[in-house]
Each structure stands twice: as C-alpha cells, then as structure tokens.
C-alpha cells in the first residue's frame, strides 16, 4: 500500500508498504532515516521515539498506515542545519553518550519534556525518561544533560 | 494483509461486520508487539485512530463517558479529577510513550488479567459500551472478563466507550512490580469508596484468570465502615480486609512472582489502599463539617 507522511517538514510518499509494518521500519528502511533506532520492537526501550503530530511515541508500535497524513519529526529533524538542538548539544557537552544507541530516543523524549516543562524537577526528568533504556551510562550523565539543556 | 481505515464509527462497524476477522488497532501497543514478533498475522487490521467519535468524552453531573480510543495521557489530563482511580492506574501503565498511544479500549480488548485499568473499572461500576452493525449493548465490567485474554465481545463488535460514575469519594489503585515504570503488574488492587451508597467497591488484578471483584471483602466494609461519623479504622479491620481480598485470589506461579507471594502482596496492598482511601474520606468529612 501507499503511505503519505510528512517527515521532518517534508512530504514523503512511500510505496509497497506492507500493512503490518511499523512506522519505524518505514523511517529506517524505506526513507533512509536511521536516526531512530530499533532495539526491541516492543515498546520497552524507547530508542525509536519520534514525534507524531507533536506527541512522542514509539515508532515501532505505530502501524505504517496509522501514520498516513500525520506529521512525524525524528531526531534528524531537531537540529537546524549544522547547529545542534540544545538537547543534542547538552548530551555532547555532558558526556551523556557512550555507545549512542539509546541517544536518539532520549534526545526526543528530553526535547518533548523541555517543550512542555522548561524547568523540570529531577523527579519530572526521571518520569519523562522512564520509557527510555540506556545500557551504558548509568543515566547520571543523561540527567546532567537534561539539566544542562534546561539551563541553556 | 489489508489495512482498513474507517473515518466514522458507522463505517468502522460496517467494515467489522463485513470482515469480523479484522483485528482492531487503536494505540497498537499490544497489537504491534504481536505483529513485530510474528505472533499474529491477521488478514486485516482495522485502524480506529481516525474515528473521531472514539476519542471523545462527555460528562454530566454524575456520569463520565469516554471513547474507547482515548489515549491514557488525555484521560489522565482531561478526566483525572472526575475519575481519580482510573487516572492513578493509567499513570502506572508503561511509559510516557506508551500512555501517549495506549487506550482503555485496548486494555479491554486485550483483556489480560494483568491489565491495569480492569480493577478500577470493576471497583467503580464501569459499563463497557459495545456496538456492531446490529446494534449496541451495555456490558457491566463485572460481566466483561470471561477468561485469560477473553472478553464478552462478539466477533463483529467494537468497544465504543466506557461509562462510569464520577467519583463521589476517594479512590485508590496500587500495583506491585519491579520498578515504577514499564511494569506488568505482579498483582494489583483497586478500591473506590461510594459514600453516596454507603459502600465501597474493590477488585484485584493479575491474581486470577480474570480481573475480579472481591465481594466478601466489599461486604465486610459495608459492615465495619461508619459513613456518617467516620472513625479511624482499627488495624485489625484493615488486616481482616486484606485477608478477605487475598482469599478471593487464585493466582498462579509464574516468572513475575509465586502464587504465595501474590496473595501476601495483595493483602498488604489492600490494607494500605483501604487506609489511604478511608483516611482521605475522613479528612474530607472533617473539612466539610
Ligand atoms: C512497553 C509496554 C508496556 C506496557 N505496560 C502496560 C502496563 O503497565 N499496564 C497495562 O495494563 N498494559 C501495559 N501494556 C499493554 C498495553 O499498553 C495496554 O493493554 C493498552 O491499554 C493497550 O491499548 P492500545 O490502544 O494500544 O491497544 P491495541 O494494541 O490497539 O489493541 C489491543 C487489543 O484490543 C483490541 N481493541 C483495541 N481497541 C478496540 C476497540 N475499540 N474495540 C474492540 N477491540 C479493540 C485490539 O484488537 C487488540 O486485540 C504495555 C505495553 C507495552 C508495549
Ligand atoms: S524499538 Fe521501539 S521501543 Fe524499543
Ligand atoms: S549510551 Fe549505550 S545504550 Fe545508552
């Protein structure tokens, strides 16, 4: 089937989509946007987090057809040109990235938090990132990065 | 596989009548996991996320009705004050991303014994509204769960909305799991005080083949609670309540916990949740007086 999605501001048309495949598959395999990661395909790790119509969702749990006509914003759509978004910059500056697999999802989740709650408390940060797993950093640097982004 | 995209409830019901084997998909947080892991290959998916009626809600003085496909995040934000028990349970579902998509209709459709909204729906006398091209039915939550992952829906029916009384007293929900997020309940418990009827509703989850009400424990509360001049509950009464709740459970041993642990934990959850709810009621009465 054919699916039309606006991805990072650009209207995209995708053909030969299998109706049971996920938005994550469409983004990575059909549109060449490998930023959103595929780590569990069951909603547990959050590494596939993208905005859909402004709401963070696990792209692995959205059926491709459900994204028809929707606006999707992936981690690739956060920076403006060569200038990183403040959340991305803070992850770099705080050393919140090790293997980097969880980073795109965490960046989108943190970006959403700071959009809704510009000065989050620590419990608010933890709650907002509860759906994102990191196997490397132990989270401390990630929390630092979000605090840093909130200040910048 | 076909992907059906109705844009109205009428169209959705017609499609379901013509293709009863089509699997409804709302938030997809259960369905997509099954598809991604090849556990299910339905002939068709019936997408409910474009049916506006299913994501609306309304309320009058005493009753709230919300669409089956209303995501948890909106339920919490928009109806949390009227439905505090359901909001507490909804906040424990998965993670923010899961709550942004997942729905009570999906929880009911999946009918897992561990689904977090079930105990609250039972304790709060919720009614599940279902519809097909043949007509509509109202199914009390207490008649909706038929077995492990089995519910009272006919193949051509969809859940349209959930209707429940606005809270008239404190409500609580508690669940046991290994962390505060992303946890399938090891066991769960809900209590809703109904001061207007001088009684309380209570129910358990993840502790029997279906979520279930705990009638004996409810009856016990009818005997011991004085709604007119509410007193502090003696520990012995809270403990007895916990025992009665645990005795209604028929849990199994599985990877998440043993049957014995579940019974023990349920008694603790029930004792505590009763304490929280009753103390809040007494507090409210005192500030009204
Ligand atoms: C990472 C993760 C964590 C989770 N954590 C929890 C948790 O803590 N607690 C919990 O209870 N659940 C949890 N779940 C399970 C799931 O999120 C819930 O059951 C949720 O309520 C399902 O809603 P949905 O709209 O996504 O359902 P869907 O996946 O769209 O559908 C679920 C089932 O219901 C049917 N269905 C959906 N809508 C209707 C309708 N209107 N009429 C008829 N049938 C319908 C579908 O056909 C399917 O069989 C979790 C899932 C994931 C992936
Ligand atoms: S890949 Fe989607 S949540 Fe893990
Ligand atoms: S940096 Fe490796 S998983 Fe988070």
Coordinates of C-alpha atoms and ligand atoms in Angstrom, one line a residue:
Chain A
X1 CA 0.0 0.0 0.0
X2 CA 1.0 3.6 -0.4
X3 CA 1.5 5.9 2.7
X4 CA 2.0 9.6 2.7
X5 CA 3.7 11.1 5.7
X6 CA 5.3 14.5 6.4
X7 CA 8.7 13.7 7.8
X8 CA 10.8 16.5 9.3
X9 CA 8.7 19.0 7.4
X10 CA 8.9 17.3 4.0
X11 CA 6.0 15.5 2.3
X12 CA 7.1 11.9 1.6
X13 CA 5.3 9.2 -0.3
X14 CA 6.2 5.6 0.3
X15 CA 5.0 2.7 -1.9
X16 CA 4.8 -1.0 -1.4
X17 CA 4.4 -0.7 2.3
X18 CA 3.3 -4.0 3.9
X19 CA 0.3 -3.0 6.1
X20 CA 1.6 -4.8 9.1
X21 CA 4.9 -3.0 9.2
X22 CA 5.8 -0.3 11.7
X23 CA 6.5 3.4 11.2
X24 CA 10.0 2.6 12.5
X25 CA 10.5 0.3 9.6
X26 CA 9.3 2.9 7.1
X27 CA 11.5 5.5 8.5
X28 CA 14.7 3.4 8.7
X29 CA 14.4 1.0 5.8
X30 CA 12.2 2.9 3.3
X31 CA 13.1 6.5 3.9
X32 CA 16.7 6.1 4.8
X33 CA 16.4 7.8 8.2
X34 CA 18.3 5.5 10.5
X35 CA 18.5 8.0 13.4
X36 CA 15.6 6.4 15.2
X37 CA 16.9 3.1 16.5
X38 CA 15.4 -0.4 16.5
X39 CA 16.4 -2.1 19.7
X40 CA 13.4 -4.1 21.0
X41 CA 10.4 -3.6 18.7
X42 CA 8.2 -3.9 21.7
X43 CA 7.9 -0.5 23.2
X44 CA 10.2 -1.3 26.1
X45 CA 13.4 0.7 25.2
X46 CA 12.2 4.0 23.7
X47 CA 15.2 4.1 21.3
X48 CA 12.7 4.5 18.4
X49 CA 10.9 7.5 20.0
X50 CA 9.7 10.1 17.4
X51 CA 7.1 12.9 17.5
X52 CA 3.9 12.1 15.7
X53 CA 1.6 15.1 15.4
X54 CA 3.7 16.6 18.2
X55 CA 3.4 13.7 20.6
X56 CA 6.3 11.4 21.4
X57 CA 5.5 7.8 20.5
X58 CA 7.4 4.6 20.0
X59 CA 7.7 4.4 16.2
X60 CA 7.9 0.6 16.5
X61 CA 4.3 0.4 17.8
X62 CA 2.7 2.7 15.2
X63 CA 1.4 0.8 12.2
X64 CA 2.7 2.4 9.0
X65 CA -0.9 3.0 7.8
X66 CA -1.7 4.8 11.1
X67 CA 0.9 7.4 10.2
X68 CA -0.9 8.3 6.9
X69 CA -1.3 12.0 6.7
X70 CA 0.5 12.6 10.0
X71 CA 3.5 14.8 10.8
X72 CA 6.5 12.9 12.0
X73 CA 9.6 14.5 13.5
X74 CA 12.6 12.3 14.1
X75 CA 15.9 13.0 15.8
X76 CA 17.2 14.0 12.3
X77 CA 14.7 16.9 12.3
X78 CA 15.8 18.5 15.6
X79 CA 19.0 20.3 14.5
X80 CA 18.8 23.4 12.3
X81 CA 21.4 22.9 9.7
X82 CA 24.7 22.4 11.4
X83 CA 23.5 23.8 14.7
X84 CA 22.5 21.1 17.1
X85 CA 19.4 21.5 19.1
X86 CA 20.2 22.5 22.7
X87 CA 19.3 19.0 23.9
X88 CA 21.7 17.4 21.4
X89 CA 24.4 19.9 22.4
X90 CA 23.9 19.2 26.1
X91 CA 24.2 15.4 25.5
X92 CA 27.5 16.0 23.8
X93 CA 28.8 18.5 26.4
X94 CA 27.7 16.4 29.4
X95 CA 29.2 13.2 28.0
X96 CA 25.8 11.5 28.1
X97 CA 26.6 9.4 25.1
X98 CA 28.6 6.2 25.2
X99 CA 27.5 3.6 22.5
X100 CA 24.9 6.1 21.4
X101 CA 22.2 3.6 20.7
X102 CA 19.7 5.0 23.2
X103 CA 20.6 8.6 22.4
X104 CA 18.2 9.5 19.6
X105 CA 15.2 8.3 21.7
X106 CA 16.4 10.0 24.8
X107 CA 17.0 13.2 22.9
X108 CA 13.5 13.3 21.5
X109 CA 12.0 12.4 24.9
X110 CA 14.0 15.1 26.7
X111 CA 13.2 17.6 23.9
X112 CA 9.5 17.0 24.5
X113 CA 9.9 17.3 28.3
X114 CA 11.6 20.7 27.9
X115 CA 9.0 21.9 25.5
X116 CA 6.2 21.1 27.9
X117 CA 8.1 21.8 31.2
X118 CA 11.0 24.3 30.6
X119 CA 12.4 23.9 34.2
X120 CA 11.7 20.3 35.2
X121 CA 12.4 19.0 38.6
X122 CA 14.6 15.8 38.9
X123 CA 11.5 13.6 39.5
X124 CA 9.9 15.2 36.4
X125 CA 13.0 14.4 34.4
X126 CA 13.1 10.8 35.6
X127 CA 9.4 10.3 34.9
X128 CA 9.7 11.8 31.4
X129 CA 12.6 9.5 30.6
X130 CA 11.1 6.4 32.2
X131 CA 10.4 4.9 28.8
X132 CA 14.0 5.1 27.6
X133 CA 16.6 2.5 28.5
X134 CA 20.3 3.0 28.4
X135 CA 22.6 0.1 29.0
X136 CA 25.8 2.1 29.1
X137 CA 25.8 5.3 31.0
X138 CA 24.0 4.6 34.3
X139 CA 21.8 7.6 33.5
X140 CA 23.7 10.1 35.7
X141 CA 25.2 11.9 32.7
X142 CA 21.9 11.8 30.9
X143 CA 20.2 13.6 33.8
X144 CA 23.1 16.1 33.8
X145 CA 22.5 16.7 30.1
X146 CA 18.8 17.4 30.6
X147 CA 19.5 19.8 33.5
X148 CA 22.1 21.5 31.3
X149 CA 19.8 21.8 28.4
X150 CA 17.1 23.3 30.6
X151 CA 19.6 26.0 31.7
X152 CA 20.8 26.8 28.2
Chain B
X1 CA -2.8 -8.2 4.9
X2 CA -5.3 -5.4 4.4
X3 CA -5.3 -2.1 6.2
X4 CA -8.8 -0.7 6.8
X5 CA -9.2 2.9 7.6
X6 CA -12.7 3.9 8.6
X7 CA -13.2 7.6 9.4
X8 CA -16.5 7.3 11.2
X9 CA -17.9 4.8 13.7
X10 CA -20.7 3.8 11.3
X11 CA -18.1 2.9 8.7
X12 CA -15.9 1.1 11.2
X13 CA -18.9 -1.1 12.3
X14 CA -19.8 -1.9 8.7
X15 CA -16.2 -2.9 8.0
X16 CA -16.2 -5.1 11.1
X17 CA -19.5 -6.7 10.1
X18 CA -18.1 -7.5 6.6
X19 CA -14.7 -8.6 8.0
X20 CA -15.2 -10.0 11.5
X21 CA -11.7 -11.4 11.4
X22 CA -10.2 -7.9 11.0
X23 CA -8.2 -7.0 14.1
X24 CA -8.9 -3.6 15.5
X25 CA -5.9 -1.5 16.3
X26 CA -6.1 1.6 18.4
X27 CA -2.8 2.6 20.2
X28 CA -1.2 -0.6 18.8
X29 CA 0.8 -1.1 22.0
X30 CA -0.4 -4.7 22.2
X31 CA -1.2 -5.4 18.5
X32 CA 2.1 -4.1 17.1
X33 CA 4.1 -6.2 19.5
X34 CA 2.3 -9.3 18.3
X35 CA 2.9 -8.3 14.6
X36 CA 6.5 -7.3 15.1
X37 CA 7.2 -10.7 16.6
X38 CA 5.2 -12.7 14.1
X39 CA 2.8 -13.9 16.8
X40 CA -0.1 -12.8 14.8
X41 CA -0.8 -12.4 11.1
X42 CA -4.3 -11.1 10.8
X43 CA -5.9 -11.0 7.4
X44 CA -6.8 -7.3 8.0
X45 CA -6.1 -4.5 10.5
X46 CA -9.0 -2.1 11.3
X47 CA -7.4 1.2 12.3
X48 CA -9.5 3.0 14.9
X49 CA -7.3 6.1 15.3
X50 CA -9.2 8.1 12.6
X51 CA -12.6 7.6 14.1
X52 CA -13.1 10.8 15.9
X53 CA -16.1 9.6 18.0
X54 CA -13.9 7.0 19.7
X55 CA -11.5 9.6 21.1
X56 CA -14.1 12.0 22.5
X57 CA -15.6 12.2 26.0
X58 CA -18.6 13.8 27.7
X59 CA -19.8 14.2 31.2
X60 CA -22.9 15.3 33.1
X61 CA -23.5 15.8 36.8
X62 CA -22.9 12.2 37.7
X63 CA -21.5 10.2 34.8
X64 CA -18.4 10.3 32.6
X65 CA -18.4 8.6 29.2
X66 CA -15.2 8.4 27.3
X67 CA -14.3 6.9 23.9
X68 CA -12.5 3.5 23.8
X69 CA -9.7 5.0 21.8
X70 CA -8.9 8.0 24.1
X71 CA -5.2 7.7 24.9
X72 CA -4.2 7.4 28.6
X73 CA -2.3 10.7 28.6
X74 CA -5.5 12.5 27.6
X75 CA -7.6 10.6 30.0
X76 CA -5.2 11.5 32.9
X77 CA -5.1 15.2 31.9
X78 CA -8.7 15.7 31.0
X79 CA -10.6 13.4 33.2
X80 CA -8.3 12.8 36.1
X81 CA -10.3 14.9 38.6
X82 CA -13.6 13.0 37.9
X83 CA -12.0 9.6 37.6
X84 CA -9.1 9.6 40.1
X85 CA -8.8 5.9 40.4
X86 CA -8.6 5.4 36.7
X87 CA -6.1 8.2 36.5
X88 CA -3.9 6.6 39.1
X89 CA -4.0 3.3 37.3
X90 CA -3.4 4.9 33.9
X91 CA -0.3 6.7 35.2
X92 CA 1.2 3.3 36.0
X93 CA 0.8 2.0 32.5
X94 CA 4.1 1.5 30.7
X95 CA 5.9 4.8 30.0
X96 CA 5.0 8.3 28.7
X97 CA 5.3 7.0 25.1
X98 CA 3.0 4.0 25.8
X99 CA 0.5 6.3 27.6
X100 CA 0.5 8.6 24.6
X101 CA -0.8 5.8 22.4
X102 CA -2.4 3.1 24.6
X103 CA -6.1 3.2 25.4
X104 CA -8.6 1.7 27.9
X105 CA -10.4 0.2 24.9
X106 CA -7.2 -1.6 24.0
X107 CA -6.8 -2.7 27.6
X108 CA -10.3 -4.2 27.5
X109 CA -9.8 -5.6 24.0
X110 CA -6.6 -7.4 25.2
X111 CA -8.4 -8.5 28.4
X112 CA -5.1 -9.5 30.0
X113 CA -5.6 -10.5 33.7
X114 CA -2.8 -8.0 34.4
X115 CA -4.3 -5.0 32.6
X116 CA -4.1 -2.1 35.0
X117 CA -7.4 -0.4 34.3
X118 CA -9.5 -3.5 35.0
X119 CA -9.6 -3.5 38.8
X120 CA -10.5 0.2 38.8
X121 CA -13.3 -0.4 36.2
X122 CA -14.7 -3.2 38.4
X123 CA -14.4 -1.2 41.7
X124 CA -16.0 1.8 40.1
X125 CA -19.0 0.1 38.5
X126 CA -17.9 0.9 34.9
X127 CA -20.0 -0.1 32.0
X128 CA -18.4 -1.1 28.7
X129 CA -20.5 0.2 25.7
X130 CA -20.1 -2.0 22.6
X131 CA -21.6 -1.7 19.2
X132 CA -22.0 -3.6 15.9
X133 CA -23.9 -3.0 12.7
X134 CA -26.7 -5.0 14.6
X135 CA -27.0 -2.5 17.4
X136 CA -25.5 -1.6 20.8
X137 CA -25.0 -3.3 24.1
X138 CA -24.0 -2.1 27.6
X139 CA -21.9 -4.7 29.4
X140 CA -21.1 -4.1 33.1
X141 CA -17.3 -4.5 33.7
X142 CA -18.2 -7.3 36.1
X143 CA -19.6 -9.3 33.1
X144 CA -16.9 -8.3 30.6
X145 CA -14.0 -10.5 31.5
X146 CA -14.6 -14.2 30.6
X147 CA -11.2 -15.8 30.9
X148 CA -7.5 -15.3 30.3
X149 CA -7.4 -12.8 27.5
X150 CA -11.0 -13.5 26.7
X151 CA -13.8 -10.9 26.9
X152 CA -17.5 -10.7 26.1
X153 CA -17.2 -9.1 22.6
X154 CA -18.8 -10.8 19.7
X155 CA -16.6 -11.0 16.5
X156 CA -18.5 -8.2 14.8
X157 CA -18.5 -5.9 17.8
X158 CA -16.3 -3.0 18.8
X159 CA -15.9 -1.3 22.1
X160 CA -17.2 2.2 21.6
X161 CA -17.0 3.8 25.1
X162 CA -16.6 3.3 28.8
X163 CA -19.1 4.9 31.1
X164 CA -18.6 5.3 34.8
X165 CA -19.9 7.3 37.6
X166 CA -17.9 10.4 38.6
X167 CA -16.1 9.7 41.8
X168 CA -18.2 10.5 44.9
X169 CA -15.4 9.6 47.3
X170 CA -11.7 8.7 47.4
X171 CA -10.3 6.0 45.0
X172 CA -7.0 4.2 45.1
X173 CA -5.1 1.8 42.9
X174 CA -1.9 0.0 43.8
X175 CA 0.3 -2.4 42.0
X176 CA 3.4 -4.5 42.6
X177 CA 6.2 -4.6 40.1
X178 CA 10.0 -4.4 39.9
X179 CA 10.2 -0.7 39.1
X180 CA 7.9 2.3 38.9
X181 CA 7.6 2.3 35.1
X182 CA 7.2 -0.2 32.4
X183 CA 5.9 -2.9 34.6
X184 CA 3.3 -5.6 34.1
X185 CA 1.6 -5.9 37.4
X186 CA 2.7 -8.8 39.6
X187 CA -0.6 -8.2 41.3
X188 CA -2.8 -5.1 41.6
X189 CA -5.7 -3.8 43.7
X190 CA -8.3 -1.0 43.3
X191 CA -10.7 0.4 45.8
X192 CA -13.4 3.1 45.2
X193 CA -15.4 4.5 48.1
X194 CA -19.0 5.2 47.2
X195 CA -20.2 7.3 50.2
X196 CA -23.4 8.2 48.5
X197 CA -24.3 4.5 48.7
X198 CA -22.5 3.8 52.0
X199 CA -20.4 1.1 50.4
X200 CA -17.1 0.5 48.7
X201 CA -16.1 -1.3 45.5
X202 CA -12.9 -3.3 45.4
X203 CA -11.2 -5.6 42.8
X204 CA -7.9 -7.4 42.1
X205 CA -5.8 -7.8 39.0
X206 CA -3.1 -10.3 37.9
X207 CA -4.2 -12.7 40.6
X208 CA -6.8 -14.9 38.9
X209 CA -7.7 -15.9 35.3
X210 CA -9.6 -12.7 35.1
X211 CA -9.6 -9.4 37.0
X212 CA -12.3 -9.8 39.6
X213 CA -14.3 -8.0 42.2
X214 CA -13.8 -9.1 45.8
X215 CA -17.4 -9.2 47.1
X216 CA -16.8 -10.7 50.5
X217 CA -14.2 -8.0 51.2
X218 CA -16.7 -5.4 50.0
X219 CA -19.4 -6.8 52.2
X220 CA -17.0 -6.7 55.2
X221 CA -16.5 -2.9 54.6
X222 CA -20.3 -2.4 54.5
X223 CA -20.4 -3.8 58.0
X224 CA -17.5 -2.0 59.5
X225 CA -17.4 1.4 57.9
X226 CA -19.4 4.2 59.6
X227 CA -20.0 6.7 56.8
X228 CA -22.0 9.2 58.9
X229 CA -19.3 9.8 61.6
X230 CA -16.2 8.1 60.1
X231 CA -13.7 6.9 62.7
X232 CA -10.2 5.8 62.3
X233 CA -10.1 2.2 61.3
X234 CA -8.5 -0.2 63.7
X235 CA -5.6 -2.1 62.3
X236 CA -7.5 -5.4 62.9
X237 CA -10.2 -4.3 60.5
X238 CA -7.7 -3.3 57.8
X239 CA -5.9 -6.6 58.3
X240 CA -9.1 -8.6 58.1
X241 CA -10.0 -6.7 54.9
X242 CA -6.5 -7.6 53.4
X243 CA -7.1 -11.3 54.3
X244 CA -10.5 -11.3 52.6
X245 CA -9.1 -9.7 49.5
X246 CA -6.2 -12.3 49.4
X247 CA -8.6 -15.1 49.9
X248 CA -10.5 -14.1 46.7
X249 CA -7.4 -14.5 44.6
X250 CA -6.5 -17.6 42.7
X251 CA -3.0 -16.7 41.5
X252 CA -0.5 -18.8 39.6
X253 CA 3.3 -19.2 40.0
X254 CA 5.0 -17.5 37.0
X255 CA 8.2 -15.7 36.2
X256 CA 6.8 -12.5 37.7
X257 CA 6.0 -14.0 41.1
X258 CA 4.8 -17.0 43.0
X259 CA 1.2 -17.6 43.9
X260 CA 2.0 -17.3 47.6
X261 CA 3.8 -14.0 47.1
X262 CA 0.9 -12.6 45.1
X263 CA -1.6 -13.5 47.9
X264 CA 0.7 -12.0 50.5
X265 CA 1.3 -8.8 48.5
X266 CA -2.4 -8.4 47.7
X267 CA -3.3 -8.5 51.4
X268 CA -0.7 -5.7 52.0
X269 CA -1.8 -3.6 49.0
X270 CA -5.5 -3.9 50.1
X271 CA -4.8 -3.0 53.7
X272 CA -2.7 0.0 52.7
X273 CA -5.1 1.2 49.9
X274 CA -8.1 1.0 52.3
X275 CA -6.2 3.0 54.8
X276 CA -5.3 5.8 52.3
X277 CA -8.8 5.9 50.9
X278 CA -10.6 5.9 54.3
X279 CA -8.2 8.5 55.8
X280 CA -8.9 10.7 52.8
X281 CA -12.6 10.3 53.3
X282 CA -12.4 11.2 57.0
X283 CA -10.2 14.2 56.1
X284 CA -12.8 15.3 53.6
X285 CA -15.7 14.9 56.0
X286 CA -13.9 16.8 58.7
X287 CA -13.2 19.7 56.4
X288 CA -16.8 19.8 55.2
X289 CA -18.2 19.7 58.8
Ligands
LIG1 C1 6.2 -1.4 26.7 C2 4.8 -1.7 27.1 C3 4.4 -1.5 28.4 C4 3.1 -1.8 28.8 N1 2.7 -1.6 30.1 C5 1.5 -1.9 30.5 C6 1.1 -1.6 31.8 O1 1.9 -1.2 32.7 N2 -0.2 -1.9 32.2 C7 -1.1 -2.4 31.3 O2 -2.2 -2.6 31.6 N3 -0.7 -2.6 30.0 C8 0.5 -2.4 29.6 N4 0.9 -2.6 28.3 C9 -0.1 -3.1 27.4 C10 -0.9 -2.1 26.6 O3 -0.2 -0.9 26.5 C11 -2.3 -1.9 27.2 O4 -3.0 -3.0 27.2 C12 -3.0 -0.8 26.4 O5 -4.1 -0.4 27.1 C13 -3.5 -1.3 25.0 O6 -4.1 -0.2 24.4 P1 -3.9 0.0 22.8 O7 -4.9 1.1 22.4 O8 -2.5 0.3 22.5 O9 -4.4 -1.4 22.2 P2 -4.1 -2.1 20.8 O10 -2.8 -2.7 20.8 O11 -4.5 -1.2 19.7 O12 -5.3 -3.2 20.9 C14 -5.2 -4.2 22.0 C15 -6.3 -5.2 21.8 O13 -7.6 -4.6 21.9 C16 -8.3 -4.7 20.7 N5 -9.0 -3.4 20.6 C17 -8.5 -2.2 20.7 N6 -9.5 -1.3 20.6 C18 -10.6 -1.9 20.5 C19 -12.0 -1.5 20.4 N7 -12.3 -0.2 20.4 N8 -12.9 -2.5 20.2 C20 -12.6 -3.8 20.2 N9 -11.3 -4.2 20.3 C21 -10.4 -3.3 20.5 C22 -7.3 -5.0 19.6 O14 -7.8 -5.7 18.5 C23 -6.3 -5.8 20.4 O15 -6.7 -7.1 20.5 C24 2.2 -2.3 27.9 C25 2.6 -2.5 26.5 C26 3.9 -2.2 26.2 C27 4.3 -2.3 24.7
LIG2 S1 12.5 -0.2 19.4 FE1 10.6 0.8 19.8 S2 10.7 0.9 22.0 FE2 12.4 -0.4 21.6
LIG3 S1 24.8 5.0 25.5 FE1 24.7 2.9 25.1 S2 22.7 2.4 25.5 FE2 22.8 4.4 26.2

